[in-house]
């Protein structure tokens, strides 16, 4: 009984201690310093607005852009070809002038030698020309005979001095002309370099646009190109332009057509004149050269310098010039068709004569 009472008393004490300890723990926890509050976060910067997404170009818009770039490259090619042609001409002229300067100096040296010989002879005769010695003779007949010789000698000396003066003046002119041609030569080299850079940039931009298309889109692009050419050719034929058109070439025109059509399948390369590749005016120039007629190098010069004919009088062998800036040219082959070197990435081919905007027609004959 006493043992049970002691156990119960012990349990009661433990419970009492537990109850008394709980508030102390709670107070101790409450008395602990509060952790410092974190500073409020700065408001996030507003996100930069995304640039508006450019609407995707239609394939037709891409076709027009590519076509425009290649046309600009063609115009730059004409500028390059003209500068190259002028550079060749000026180089040849500088060589010609240099040869004339050398010949002139050799002539001056020969004239000086001749004058020196006459002066030495005069010195040996005491300062008198050789003929003058005979004039001083007491023999009347000998005097008369040699008076003419003295006069001739004086004329020869005068002519010698005049020839030296004239040759020296020519040398001055040749040297000045050579300097002028050298200046032009350097200017045209600069033009060539600028045109080359422009061509390469335009072609690279066009190729980049085309390369970004999927294979299926590239095939559709080619079809769009062909459809546009077909549409233009049909509209041209609908004007009745072929009615009464002469399809008979002259012998010279026939040779030009035969050469041009024999180049079908060869690639377009800007600045090329054959035999493995051509640009548009390189093909027409080479074809007419083979037919025995030399014509200017560029499409713009061919348009400017060759005789013009009306479309209704066109015949095979005539050259059709395209676009307002005369940046493209092809050769009419008859029946509404022409042969031309179209552009980079394409080969020499037959096409409708009216498949592009016609500026006019010229005849090399």
Coordinates of C-alpha atoms in Angstrom, one line a residue:
X1 CA 0.0 0.0 0.0
X2 CA 2.8 2.4 1.0
X3 CA 4.7 1.3 -2.1
X4 CA 1.8 2.1 -4.5
X5 CA 1.3 5.4 -2.7
X6 CA 4.9 6.3 -3.4
X7 CA 4.7 5.3 -7.1
X8 CA 1.6 7.4 -7.6
X9 CA 3.3 10.4 -5.8
X10 CA 6.3 10.0 -8.1
X11 CA 4.1 10.0 -11.2
X12 CA 2.3 13.1 -10.0
X13 CA 5.6 15.0 -9.4
X14 CA 6.8 14.1 -12.9
X15 CA 3.6 15.3 -14.5
X16 CA 3.7 18.5 -12.5
X17 CA 7.3 19.2 -13.6
X18 CA 6.4 18.6 -17.3
X19 CA 3.5 21.0 -17.0
X20 CA 5.6 23.6 -15.4
X21 CA 8.4 23.2 -17.9
X22 CA 6.2 23.8 -21.0
X23 CA 5.5 27.5 -20.4
X24 CA 9.2 28.2 -19.9
X25 CA 10.1 26.6 -23.2
X26 CA 7.4 28.6 -24.8
X27 CA 8.5 31.9 -23.3
X28 CA 12.1 31.1 -24.1
X29 CA 11.2 30.6 -27.8
X30 CA 9.1 33.7 -27.7
X31 CA 12.0 35.7 -26.3
X32 CA 14.4 34.7 -29.1
X33 CA 15.2 37.7 -31.4
X34 CA 13.2 37.7 -34.6
X35 CA 15.3 37.1 -37.8
X36 CA 15.7 40.3 -39.8
X37 CA 13.2 40.6 -42.6
X38 CA 14.5 40.4 -46.1
X39 CA 14.4 43.6 -48.1
X40 CA 11.6 43.6 -50.6
X41 CA 12.7 42.4 -54.0
X42 CA 13.2 45.1 -56.7
X43 CA 10.5 45.0 -59.3
X44 CA 11.6 43.0 -62.3
X45 CA 12.5 45.1 -65.4
X46 CA 9.9 44.8 -68.1
X47 CA 10.9 42.3 -70.8
X48 CA 12.1 44.0 -74.0
X49 CA 9.3 43.8 -76.6
X50 CA 10.1 41.2 -79.3
X51 CA 10.6 42.7 -82.8
X52 CA 7.6 42.3 -85.0
X53 CA 7.9 39.2 -87.1
X54 CA 8.2 40.2 -90.7
X55 CA 5.6 38.5 -92.8
X56 CA 7.0 35.7 -94.8
X57 CA 7.5 36.6 -98.5
X58 CA 5.5 34.8 -101.1
X59 CA 7.4 32.8 -103.6
X60 CA 6.4 35.2 -106.3
X61 CA 7.9 38.1 -104.3
X62 CA 11.1 36.0 -103.8
X63 CA 11.2 35.4 -107.6
X64 CA 10.9 39.1 -108.3
X65 CA 13.6 40.0 -105.8
X66 CA 16.0 37.4 -107.3
X67 CA 15.2 38.6 -110.8
X68 CA 15.9 42.2 -109.8
X69 CA 19.2 41.2 -108.2
X70 CA 20.3 39.4 -111.3
X71 CA 19.3 42.3 -113.5
X72 CA 21.3 44.7 -111.4
X73 CA 24.2 42.2 -111.7
X74 CA 23.8 42.3 -115.5
X75 CA 24.0 46.1 -115.6
X76 CA 27.1 45.9 -113.5
X77 CA 28.5 43.3 -115.8
X78 CA 28.0 45.7 -118.7
X79 CA 30.0 48.3 -116.8
X80 CA 32.7 45.8 -116.1
X81 CA 32.9 44.7 -119.7
X82 CA 33.0 48.3 -121.0
X83 CA 35.8 49.1 -118.5
X84 CA 37.7 46.0 -119.5
X85 CA 37.4 46.8 -123.2
X86 CA 38.6 50.3 -122.7
X87 CA 41.5 49.1 -120.6
X88 CA 42.5 46.8 -123.4
X89 CA 42.3 49.6 -125.9
X90 CA 44.3 52.0 -123.7
X91 CA 46.9 49.4 -123.0
X92 CA 47.4 48.8 -126.7
X93 CA 47.6 52.5 -127.3
X94 CA 50.2 53.0 -124.6
X95 CA 52.3 50.2 -126.2
X96 CA 51.9 51.9 -129.7
X97 CA 52.9 55.2 -128.3
X98 CA 55.9 53.7 -126.5
X99 CA 57.1 52.2 -129.8
X100 CA 56.7 55.5 -131.5
X101 CA 58.7 57.3 -128.7
X102 CA 61.5 54.8 -129.1
X103 CA 61.5 55.2 -132.9
X104 CA 61.4 59.0 -132.5
X105 CA 64.4 59.0 -130.1
X106 CA 66.4 56.8 -132.5
X107 CA 65.6 59.2 -135.3
X108 CA 66.7 62.1 -133.1
X109 CA 70.0 60.3 -132.4
X110 CA 70.5 59.7 -136.2
X111 CA 69.8 63.3 -137.0
X112 CA 72.1 64.5 -134.3
X113 CA 74.8 62.2 -135.6
X114 CA 74.3 63.6 -139.1
X115 CA 74.4 67.2 -137.8
X116 CA 77.6 66.4 -135.9
X117 CA 79.3 65.0 -139.0
X118 CA 78.4 68.2 -140.9
X119 CA 79.8 70.4 -138.0
X120 CA 83.0 68.4 -137.9
X121 CA 83.5 68.8 -141.6
X122 CA 82.9 72.5 -141.3
X123 CA 85.5 72.7 -138.5
X124 CA 88.1 71.0 -140.6
X125 CA 87.5 73.6 -143.3
X126 CA 88.2 76.5 -141.0
X127 CA 84.6 77.1 -140.1
X128 CA 83.4 77.1 -143.7
X129 CA 81.1 74.5 -145.2
X130 CA 82.8 72.2 -147.7
X131 CA 80.8 73.7 -150.6
X132 CA 82.0 77.2 -149.7
X133 CA 85.6 76.3 -150.4
X134 CA 84.7 75.8 -154.0
X135 CA 82.7 79.0 -154.2
X136 CA 85.9 80.9 -153.3
X137 CA 87.8 79.5 -156.2
X138 CA 89.2 81.8 -159.0
X139 CA 87.7 79.5 -161.7
X140 CA 84.4 81.0 -162.8
X141 CA 83.0 77.8 -164.1
X142 CA 83.9 75.9 -160.9
X143 CA 82.3 78.7 -159.0
X144 CA 79.0 78.4 -160.9
X145 CA 79.0 74.6 -160.6
X146 CA 79.5 74.6 -156.9
X147 CA 77.3 77.6 -156.0
X148 CA 74.3 75.2 -156.5
X149 CA 75.9 72.6 -154.3
X150 CA 76.4 75.2 -151.5
X151 CA 72.7 76.2 -151.8
X152 CA 71.7 72.5 -151.7
X153 CA 73.9 72.0 -148.6
X154 CA 72.3 74.9 -146.8
X155 CA 68.8 73.6 -147.6
X156 CA 69.8 70.2 -146.3
X157 CA 71.1 71.7 -143.1
X158 CA 67.9 73.7 -142.7
X159 CA 65.8 70.6 -143.4
X160 CA 67.8 68.6 -140.9
X161 CA 67.2 71.2 -138.2
X162 CA 63.5 71.3 -139.1
X163 CA 63.2 67.5 -139.0
X164 CA 64.9 67.4 -135.6
X165 CA 62.5 70.1 -134.3
X166 CA 59.5 68.3 -135.7
X167 CA 60.5 64.9 -134.3
X168 CA 61.1 66.4 -130.9
X169 CA 57.7 68.0 -131.0
X170 CA 56.2 64.6 -131.9
X171 CA 58.0 63.0 -129.0
X172 CA 56.4 65.6 -126.6
X173 CA 52.9 64.8 -128.0
X174 CA 53.5 61.1 -127.7
X175 CA 54.6 61.3 -124.2
X176 CA 51.6 63.5 -123.2
X177 CA 49.2 61.1 -124.9
X178 CA 50.8 58.2 -123.2
X179 CA 50.4 59.9 -119.8
X180 CA 46.7 60.7 -120.6
X181 CA 46.1 57.1 -121.6
X182 CA 47.8 55.8 -118.5
X183 CA 45.5 58.0 -116.4
X184 CA 42.4 56.6 -118.2
X185 CA 43.8 53.1 -117.9
X186 CA 44.1 53.4 -114.1
X187 CA 40.6 55.0 -113.9
X188 CA 39.1 52.1 -115.8
X189 CA 40.8 49.6 -113.6
X190 CA 39.1 51.2 -110.6
X191 CA 35.8 51.0 -112.5
X192 CA 36.4 47.4 -113.2
X193 CA 37.1 46.6 -109.5
X194 CA 34.0 48.5 -108.3
X195 CA 31.8 46.8 -111.0
X196 CA 33.3 43.4 -110.1
X197 CA 32.5 43.9 -106.4
X198 CA 28.9 45.0 -107.2
X199 CA 28.4 42.0 -109.5
X200 CA 29.6 39.5 -106.9
X201 CA 27.5 41.1 -104.1
X202 CA 24.3 41.0 -106.2
X203 CA 24.9 37.4 -107.3
X204 CA 25.7 36.2 -103.8
X205 CA 22.5 37.9 -102.5
X206 CA 20.4 36.2 -105.2
X207 CA 22.0 32.8 -104.5
X208 CA 21.5 33.2 -100.8
X209 CA 17.8 33.9 -101.3
X210 CA 17.4 30.9 -103.5
X211 CA 19.5 28.6 -101.2
X212 CA 17.1 29.4 -98.2
X213 CA 14.2 27.8 -100.1
X214 CA 13.4 24.2 -99.7
X215 CA 14.0 21.9 -102.7
X216 CA 10.2 21.9 -103.4
X217 CA 10.1 25.7 -103.3
X218 CA 13.1 26.0 -105.7
X219 CA 11.3 23.7 -108.2
X220 CA 8.2 25.9 -107.8
X221 CA 10.4 29.0 -108.2
X222 CA 11.7 27.7 -111.6
X223 CA 8.1 27.0 -112.7
X224 CA 7.1 30.5 -111.7
X225 CA 10.0 31.9 -113.8
X226 CA 8.9 29.8 -116.8
X227 CA 5.3 30.8 -116.4
X228 CA 6.2 34.5 -116.3
X229 CA 8.2 34.1 -119.5
X230 CA 5.4 32.2 -121.1
X231 CA 2.9 34.9 -120.2
X232 CA 5.1 37.6 -121.6
X233 CA 5.8 35.7 -124.8
X234 CA 2.1 34.9 -125.3
X235 CA 1.1 38.5 -124.8
X236 CA 3.8 39.5 -127.4
X237 CA 2.6 37.0 -129.9
X238 CA -1.0 38.1 -129.5
X239 CA 0.0 41.5 -130.9
X240 CA 0.4 39.8 -134.3
X241 CA 4.1 40.8 -134.4
X242 CA 5.0 37.7 -136.4
X243 CA 2.7 38.4 -139.3
X244 CA 4.8 39.2 -142.3
X245 CA 8.0 38.9 -140.3
X246 CA 11.0 37.8 -142.5
X247 CA 12.4 34.4 -141.4
X248 CA 15.1 34.3 -144.0
X249 CA 18.6 35.2 -142.8
X250 CA 21.4 36.6 -145.0
X251 CA 24.4 34.4 -145.4
X252 CA 26.3 36.4 -142.8
X253 CA 23.3 36.4 -140.4
X254 CA 22.9 32.6 -140.9
X255 CA 26.6 32.0 -139.9
X256 CA 26.0 34.1 -136.7
X257 CA 22.8 32.2 -135.8
X258 CA 24.6 28.8 -136.4
X259 CA 27.4 29.7 -134.1
X260 CA 25.1 31.1 -131.4
X261 CA 22.8 28.1 -131.4
X262 CA 25.8 25.7 -131.3
X263 CA 26.7 27.2 -127.9
X264 CA 23.3 26.1 -126.3
X265 CA 24.0 24.3 -123.0
X266 CA 27.1 26.2 -122.1
X267 CA 27.0 28.1 -118.8
X268 CA 26.5 31.8 -118.3
X269 CA 29.5 33.4 -116.6
X270 CA 29.7 37.2 -116.3
X271 CA 32.5 38.7 -118.3
X272 CA 32.9 35.5 -120.4
X273 CA 33.4 35.6 -124.2
X274 CA 33.7 31.8 -124.8
X275 CA 34.6 29.3 -125.8
X276 CA 33.4 27.4 -122.8
X277 CA 31.1 30.0 -121.2
X278 CA 29.4 33.4 -122.1
X279 CA 27.6 36.3 -120.8
X280 CA 24.8 37.7 -122.9
X281 CA 26.8 40.3 -125.0
X282 CA 29.9 38.0 -125.1
X283 CA 27.7 35.5 -126.9
X284 CA 26.4 37.9 -129.5
X285 CA 29.8 39.6 -130.1
X286 CA 31.5 36.2 -130.6
X287 CA 28.8 34.9 -132.9
X288 CA 29.0 38.0 -135.2
X289 CA 32.8 37.9 -135.0
X290 CA 32.6 34.4 -136.3
X291 CA 30.4 35.7 -139.1
X292 CA 33.0 38.2 -140.0
X293 CA 31.6 41.3 -138.3
X294 CA 33.2 42.9 -135.3
X295 CA 30.7 44.5 -133.0
X296 CA 31.0 46.3 -129.6
X297 CA 31.5 44.2 -126.5
X298 CA 28.6 45.3 -124.2
X299 CA 24.8 45.1 -124.8
X300 CA 24.6 48.9 -124.1
X301 CA 27.3 49.7 -126.7
X302 CA 25.7 47.3 -129.2
X303 CA 22.4 49.1 -128.7
X304 CA 24.1 52.5 -128.9
X305 CA 26.3 52.0 -131.9
X306 CA 24.7 49.4 -134.2
X307 CA 22.0 50.3 -136.7
X308 CA 18.5 50.0 -135.4
X309 CA 15.6 48.3 -137.2
X310 CA 11.9 48.1 -136.5
X311 CA 10.6 44.9 -134.9
X312 CA 8.4 44.3 -137.9
X313 CA 11.5 44.3 -140.1
X314 CA 13.4 41.9 -137.8
X315 CA 15.2 38.9 -139.4
X316 CA 17.3 36.0 -138.0
X317 CA 20.7 37.2 -136.9
X318 CA 19.4 40.6 -135.6
X319 CA 20.0 41.4 -131.9
X320 CA 17.1 42.1 -129.5
X321 CA 18.0 44.4 -126.7
X322 CA 16.0 44.1 -123.5
X323 CA 15.0 46.4 -120.6
X324 CA 15.2 50.2 -120.4
X325 CA 18.9 50.2 -119.5
X326 CA 19.8 47.8 -122.4
X327 CA 21.3 45.4 -119.8
X328 CA 20.4 42.2 -121.7
X329 CA 20.7 41.1 -125.3
X330 CA 19.8 38.0 -127.4
X331 CA 19.9 36.9 -131.0
X332 CA 16.7 36.4 -133.0
X333 CA 16.7 33.0 -134.7
X334 CA 13.3 33.1 -136.4
X335 CA 9.7 32.0 -135.6
X336 CA 9.4 34.2 -132.6
X337 CA 12.5 32.7 -130.8
X338 CA 15.9 33.9 -129.7
X339 CA 19.0 32.4 -128.3
X340 CA 20.7 34.0 -125.3
X341 CA 22.8 33.5 -122.2
X342 CA 20.2 34.3 -119.5
X343 CA 22.0 34.8 -116.1
X344 CA 24.2 33.2 -113.5
X345 CA 23.0 29.7 -112.7
X346 CA 21.5 29.2 -116.2
X347 CA 22.9 28.0 -119.5
X348 CA 22.8 29.4 -123.1
X349 CA 19.3 28.5 -124.3
X350 CA 16.5 29.2 -126.7
X351 CA 13.6 31.3 -125.4
X352 CA 10.7 33.3 -126.6
X353 CA 11.9 36.6 -128.2
X354 CA 9.1 38.4 -126.3
X355 CA 9.6 36.7 -123.0
X356 CA 11.3 39.9 -121.6
X357 CA 10.7 43.6 -121.9
X358 CA 12.0 44.5 -125.4
X359 CA 13.8 47.9 -125.8
X360 CA 14.5 47.5 -129.5
X361 CA 16.3 45.7 -132.3
X362 CA 19.7 46.3 -133.9
X363 CA 21.3 44.8 -137.0
X364 CA 25.1 44.2 -137.1
X365 CA 25.2 43.9 -140.9

